[in-house]
């Protein structure tokens, strides 16, 4: 079983889509691929993942981008992170978080951050984040429009 983390470039986005659809099932695969490649990537969104079988989907994937703010300075923001259900419990999320940390350090970032939904179904993900020394630093408020 391969656990090497590779960057998933434009043209290969579809290998990340099955895992991302675990988080965002409202999108079909073609729509998600189109949004990532035409809207997110041009704004700095990058993908990386673990692809255990050649030609297969990513078992675990992370989507991220650089951000600049007065609060954190130059930081790496994890936008999306998901593991296919059949691959959970193998330590892939922890490996991805280590890779993202190394990438943030390589890019001279001062912090890593992410948002995660709350509720009992998210407790496993929260344990992984806490195990990697992420801290709950703020509340994230949303005012939906339309």
PDB file of C-alpha atoms in Angstrom:
ATOM      1  CA  UNK A   1       0.000   0.000   0.000  1.00  0.00           C
ATOM      2  CA  UNK A   2       1.558   3.281  -1.141  1.00  0.00           C
ATOM      3  CA  UNK A   3       1.620   6.215   1.279  1.00  0.00           C
ATOM      4  CA  UNK A   4       3.666   8.683  -0.780  1.00  0.00           C
ATOM      5  CA  UNK A   5       2.074  12.115  -1.024  1.00  0.00           C
ATOM      6  CA  UNK A   6       2.028  13.679  -4.467  1.00  0.00           C
ATOM      7  CA  UNK A   7       0.833  17.001  -5.760  1.00  0.00           C
ATOM      8  CA  UNK A   8      -2.246  16.574  -7.948  1.00  0.00           C
ATOM      9  CA  UNK A   9      -1.918  18.932 -10.879  1.00  0.00           C
ATOM     10  CA  UNK A  10      -4.516  20.331 -13.236  1.00  0.00           C
ATOM     11  CA  UNK A  11      -5.462  17.606 -15.677  1.00  0.00           C
ATOM     12  CA  UNK A  12      -5.384  15.031 -12.866  1.00  0.00           C
ATOM     13  CA  UNK A  13      -7.964  16.726 -10.640  1.00  0.00           C
ATOM     14  CA  UNK A  14     -10.420  13.863 -11.135  1.00  0.00           C
ATOM     15  CA  UNK A  15      -8.287  11.552  -8.928  1.00  0.00           C
ATOM     16  CA  UNK A  16      -8.983  13.875  -5.975  1.00  0.00           C
ATOM     17  CA  UNK A  17     -12.711  14.233  -6.631  1.00  0.00           C
ATOM     18  CA  UNK A  18     -14.026  10.989  -5.032  1.00  0.00           C
ATOM     19  CA  UNK A  19     -12.501  11.924  -1.663  1.00  0.00           C
ATOM     20  CA  UNK A  20     -13.562  15.564  -1.957  1.00  0.00           C
ATOM     21  CA  UNK A  21     -17.125  14.469  -2.733  1.00  0.00           C
ATOM     22  CA  UNK A  22     -17.181  12.821   0.720  1.00  0.00           C
ATOM     23  CA  UNK A  23     -17.024  16.397   2.065  1.00  0.00           C
ATOM     24  CA  UNK A  24     -19.066  18.060  -0.667  1.00  0.00           C
ATOM     25  CA  UNK A  25     -21.600  15.521  -2.042  1.00  0.00           C
ATOM     26  CA  UNK A  26     -23.778  18.274  -3.561  1.00  0.00           C
ATOM     27  CA  UNK A  27     -21.372  18.451  -6.539  1.00  0.00           C
ATOM     28  CA  UNK A  28     -21.204  15.836  -9.239  1.00  0.00           C
ATOM     29  CA  UNK A  29     -17.698  14.823 -10.313  1.00  0.00           C
ATOM     30  CA  UNK A  30     -17.612  16.853 -13.539  1.00  0.00           C
ATOM     31  CA  UNK A  31     -18.871  20.033 -11.856  1.00  0.00           C
ATOM     32  CA  UNK A  32     -16.387  19.696  -9.010  1.00  0.00           C
ATOM     33  CA  UNK A  33     -13.492  19.162 -11.425  1.00  0.00           C
ATOM     34  CA  UNK A  34     -14.554  22.206 -13.446  1.00  0.00           C
ATOM     35  CA  UNK A  35     -14.838  24.439 -10.357  1.00  0.00           C
ATOM     36  CA  UNK A  36     -11.454  23.358  -9.035  1.00  0.00           C
ATOM     37  CA  UNK A  37      -9.666  23.824 -12.356  1.00  0.00           C
ATOM     38  CA  UNK A  38     -11.347  27.035 -13.542  1.00  0.00           C
ATOM     39  CA  UNK A  39     -12.167  28.897 -10.318  1.00  0.00           C
ATOM     40  CA  UNK A  40     -10.067  27.603  -7.429  1.00  0.00           C
ATOM     41  CA  UNK A  41      -6.701  26.833  -9.030  1.00  0.00           C
ATOM     42  CA  UNK A  42      -6.410  30.284 -10.684  1.00  0.00           C
ATOM     43  CA  UNK A  43      -6.752  31.726  -7.164  1.00  0.00           C
ATOM     44  CA  UNK A  44      -3.890  29.649  -5.724  1.00  0.00           C
ATOM     45  CA  UNK A  45      -5.697  26.444  -4.706  1.00  0.00           C
ATOM     46  CA  UNK A  46      -3.446  23.378  -4.790  1.00  0.00           C
ATOM     47  CA  UNK A  47      -4.177  19.691  -4.258  1.00  0.00           C
ATOM     48  CA  UNK A  48      -2.054  16.885  -2.847  1.00  0.00           C
ATOM     49  CA  UNK A  49      -2.957  13.343  -1.985  1.00  0.00           C
ATOM     50  CA  UNK A  50      -2.090   9.731  -1.394  1.00  0.00           C
ATOM     51  CA  UNK A  51      -2.896   7.537  -4.403  1.00  0.00           C
ATOM     52  CA  UNK A  52      -2.417   3.942  -3.226  1.00  0.00           C
ATOM     53  CA  UNK A  53      -3.075   2.259  -6.572  1.00  0.00           C
ATOM     54  CA  UNK A  54      -1.863   3.521  -9.954  1.00  0.00           C
ATOM     55  CA  UNK A  55      -4.804   4.812 -11.943  1.00  0.00           C
ATOM     56  CA  UNK A  56      -7.049   4.811  -8.874  1.00  0.00           C
ATOM     57  CA  UNK A  57      -8.477   7.644  -6.819  1.00  0.00           C
ATOM     58  CA  UNK A  58      -6.663   9.457  -4.036  1.00  0.00           C
ATOM     59  CA  UNK A  59      -7.376   7.723  -0.731  1.00  0.00           C
ATOM     60  CA  UNK A  60      -6.742  10.950   1.174  1.00  0.00           C
ATOM     61  CA  UNK A  61      -6.567  14.435  -0.282  1.00  0.00           C
ATOM     62  CA  UNK A  62      -5.896  17.973   0.864  1.00  0.00           C
ATOM     63  CA  UNK A  63      -6.745  21.205  -0.905  1.00  0.00           C
ATOM     64  CA  UNK A  64      -4.926  24.307   0.319  1.00  0.00           C
ATOM     65  CA  UNK A  65      -3.791  27.822  -0.530  1.00  0.00           C
ATOM     66  CA  UNK A  66      -1.551  30.566   0.777  1.00  0.00           C
ATOM     67  CA  UNK A  67      -3.149  33.482   2.587  1.00  0.00           C
ATOM     68  CA  UNK A  68      -1.848  36.758   3.946  1.00  0.00           C
ATOM     69  CA  UNK A  69      -3.454  38.515   6.902  1.00  0.00           C
ATOM     70  CA  UNK A  70      -2.629  40.858   9.745  1.00  0.00           C
ATOM     71  CA  UNK A  71      -3.665  38.082  12.145  1.00  0.00           C
ATOM     72  CA  UNK A  72      -1.353  35.284  10.940  1.00  0.00           C
ATOM     73  CA  UNK A  73       0.904  36.932   8.389  1.00  0.00           C
ATOM     74  CA  UNK A  74       1.741  34.541   5.550  1.00  0.00           C
ATOM     75  CA  UNK A  75      -0.071  31.303   6.309  1.00  0.00           C
ATOM     76  CA  UNK A  76      -1.152  28.105   4.643  1.00  0.00           C
ATOM     77  CA  UNK A  77      -4.899  27.527   4.832  1.00  0.00           C
ATOM     78  CA  UNK A  78      -6.246  24.006   4.484  1.00  0.00           C
ATOM     79  CA  UNK A  79      -9.451  24.480   2.520  1.00  0.00           C
ATOM     80  CA  UNK A  80     -10.469  20.822   2.115  1.00  0.00           C
ATOM     81  CA  UNK A  81      -9.237  17.556   3.579  1.00  0.00           C
ATOM     82  CA  UNK A  82     -10.928  14.193   3.199  1.00  0.00           C
ATOM     83  CA  UNK A  83     -10.253  10.471   3.268  1.00  0.00           C
ATOM     84  CA  UNK A  84     -12.293   7.891   1.409  1.00  0.00           C
ATOM     85  CA  UNK A  85     -14.220   5.790   3.973  1.00  0.00           C
ATOM     86  CA  UNK A  86     -12.491   2.515   2.982  1.00  0.00           C
ATOM     87  CA  UNK A  87      -9.087   4.072   3.770  1.00  0.00           C
ATOM     88  CA  UNK A  88      -9.845   5.635   7.168  1.00  0.00           C
ATOM     89  CA  UNK A  89      -7.872   4.526  10.192  1.00  0.00           C
ATOM     90  CA  UNK A  90      -4.622   3.983   8.268  1.00  0.00           C
ATOM     91  CA  UNK A  91      -2.907   7.205   9.347  1.00  0.00           C
ATOM     92  CA  UNK A  92      -3.230   8.902   5.953  1.00  0.00           C
ATOM     93  CA  UNK A  93      -4.682  12.138   7.374  1.00  0.00           C
ATOM     94  CA  UNK A  94      -1.768  12.443   9.806  1.00  0.00           C
ATOM     95  CA  UNK A  95       0.699  11.899   6.939  1.00  0.00           C
ATOM     96  CA  UNK A  96      -1.043  14.569   4.845  1.00  0.00           C
ATOM     97  CA  UNK A  97      -0.904  17.025   7.762  1.00  0.00           C
ATOM     98  CA  UNK A  98       2.830  16.379   8.144  1.00  0.00           C
ATOM     99  CA  UNK A  99       3.309  17.009   4.411  1.00  0.00           C
ATOM    100  CA  UNK A 100       1.295  20.238   4.540  1.00  0.00           C
ATOM    101  CA  UNK A 101       3.329  21.432   7.541  1.00  0.00           C
ATOM    102  CA  UNK A 102       6.573  20.791   5.652  1.00  0.00           C
ATOM    103  CA  UNK A 103       5.180  22.648   2.621  1.00  0.00           C
ATOM    104  CA  UNK A 104       4.171  25.608   4.814  1.00  0.00           C
ATOM    105  CA  UNK A 105       7.659  25.706   6.324  1.00  0.00           C
ATOM    106  CA  UNK A 106       9.218  25.495   2.855  1.00  0.00           C
ATOM    107  CA  UNK A 107       7.108  28.486   1.802  1.00  0.00           C
ATOM    108  CA  UNK A 108       8.127  30.486   4.935  1.00  0.00           C
ATOM    109  CA  UNK A 109       4.623  30.541   6.404  1.00  0.00           C
ATOM    110  CA  UNK A 110       4.082  31.590   9.997  1.00  0.00           C
ATOM    111  CA  UNK A 111       1.070  29.327  10.590  1.00  0.00           C
ATOM    112  CA  UNK A 112      -1.204  26.602   9.300  1.00  0.00           C
ATOM    113  CA  UNK A 113      -4.940  26.862   9.755  1.00  0.00           C
ATOM    114  CA  UNK A 114      -8.167  25.148   8.812  1.00  0.00           C
ATOM    115  CA  UNK A 115     -11.864  25.203   9.599  1.00  0.00           C
ATOM    116  CA  UNK A 116     -13.683  22.044  10.604  1.00  0.00           C
ATOM    117  CA  UNK A 117     -17.394  21.532  11.117  1.00  0.00           C
ATOM    118  CA  UNK A 118     -18.590  20.544  14.573  1.00  0.00           C
ATOM    119  CA  UNK A 119     -20.664  17.582  15.643  1.00  0.00           C
ATOM    120  CA  UNK A 120     -20.157  13.963  16.648  1.00  0.00           C
ATOM    121  CA  UNK A 121     -19.432  12.858  13.060  1.00  0.00           C
ATOM    122  CA  UNK A 122     -16.354  15.141  13.051  1.00  0.00           C
ATOM    123  CA  UNK A 123     -14.790  13.885  16.294  1.00  0.00           C
ATOM    124  CA  UNK A 124     -12.348  11.530  14.529  1.00  0.00           C
ATOM    125  CA  UNK A 125     -11.042  14.367  12.367  1.00  0.00           C
ATOM    126  CA  UNK A 126     -10.724  16.619  15.414  1.00  0.00           C
ATOM    127  CA  UNK A 127      -8.651  13.967  17.208  1.00  0.00           C
ATOM    128  CA  UNK A 128      -6.245  13.912  14.249  1.00  0.00           C
ATOM    129  CA  UNK A 129      -5.928  17.734  14.296  1.00  0.00           C
ATOM    130  CA  UNK A 130      -5.412  17.863  18.056  1.00  0.00           C
ATOM    131  CA  UNK A 131      -2.872  15.038  17.805  1.00  0.00           C
ATOM    132  CA  UNK A 132      -0.904  17.228  15.379  1.00  0.00           C
ATOM    133  CA  UNK A 133      -1.023  20.155  17.860  1.00  0.00           C
ATOM    134  CA  UNK A 134      -3.672  22.234  16.092  1.00  0.00           C
ATOM    135  CA  UNK A 135      -5.530  24.447  18.552  1.00  0.00           C
ATOM    136  CA  UNK A 136      -9.027  25.844  18.473  1.00  0.00           C
ATOM    137  CA  UNK A 137      -8.163  29.514  17.951  1.00  0.00           C
ATOM    138  CA  UNK A 138     -11.452  31.206  17.061  1.00  0.00           C
ATOM    139  CA  UNK A 139     -15.082  30.876  16.123  1.00  0.00           C
ATOM    140  CA  UNK A 140     -15.795  31.148  12.416  1.00  0.00           C
ATOM    141  CA  UNK A 141     -19.001  33.028  11.643  1.00  0.00           C
ATOM    142  CA  UNK A 142     -20.866  32.857   8.344  1.00  0.00           C
ATOM    143  CA  UNK A 143     -23.649  35.047   7.009  1.00  0.00           C
ATOM    144  CA  UNK A 144     -25.038  33.269   3.960  1.00  0.00           C
ATOM    145  CA  UNK A 145     -26.445  35.467   1.215  1.00  0.00           C
ATOM    146  CA  UNK A 146     -29.263  34.717  -1.177  1.00  0.00           C
TER     147      UNK A 146
END
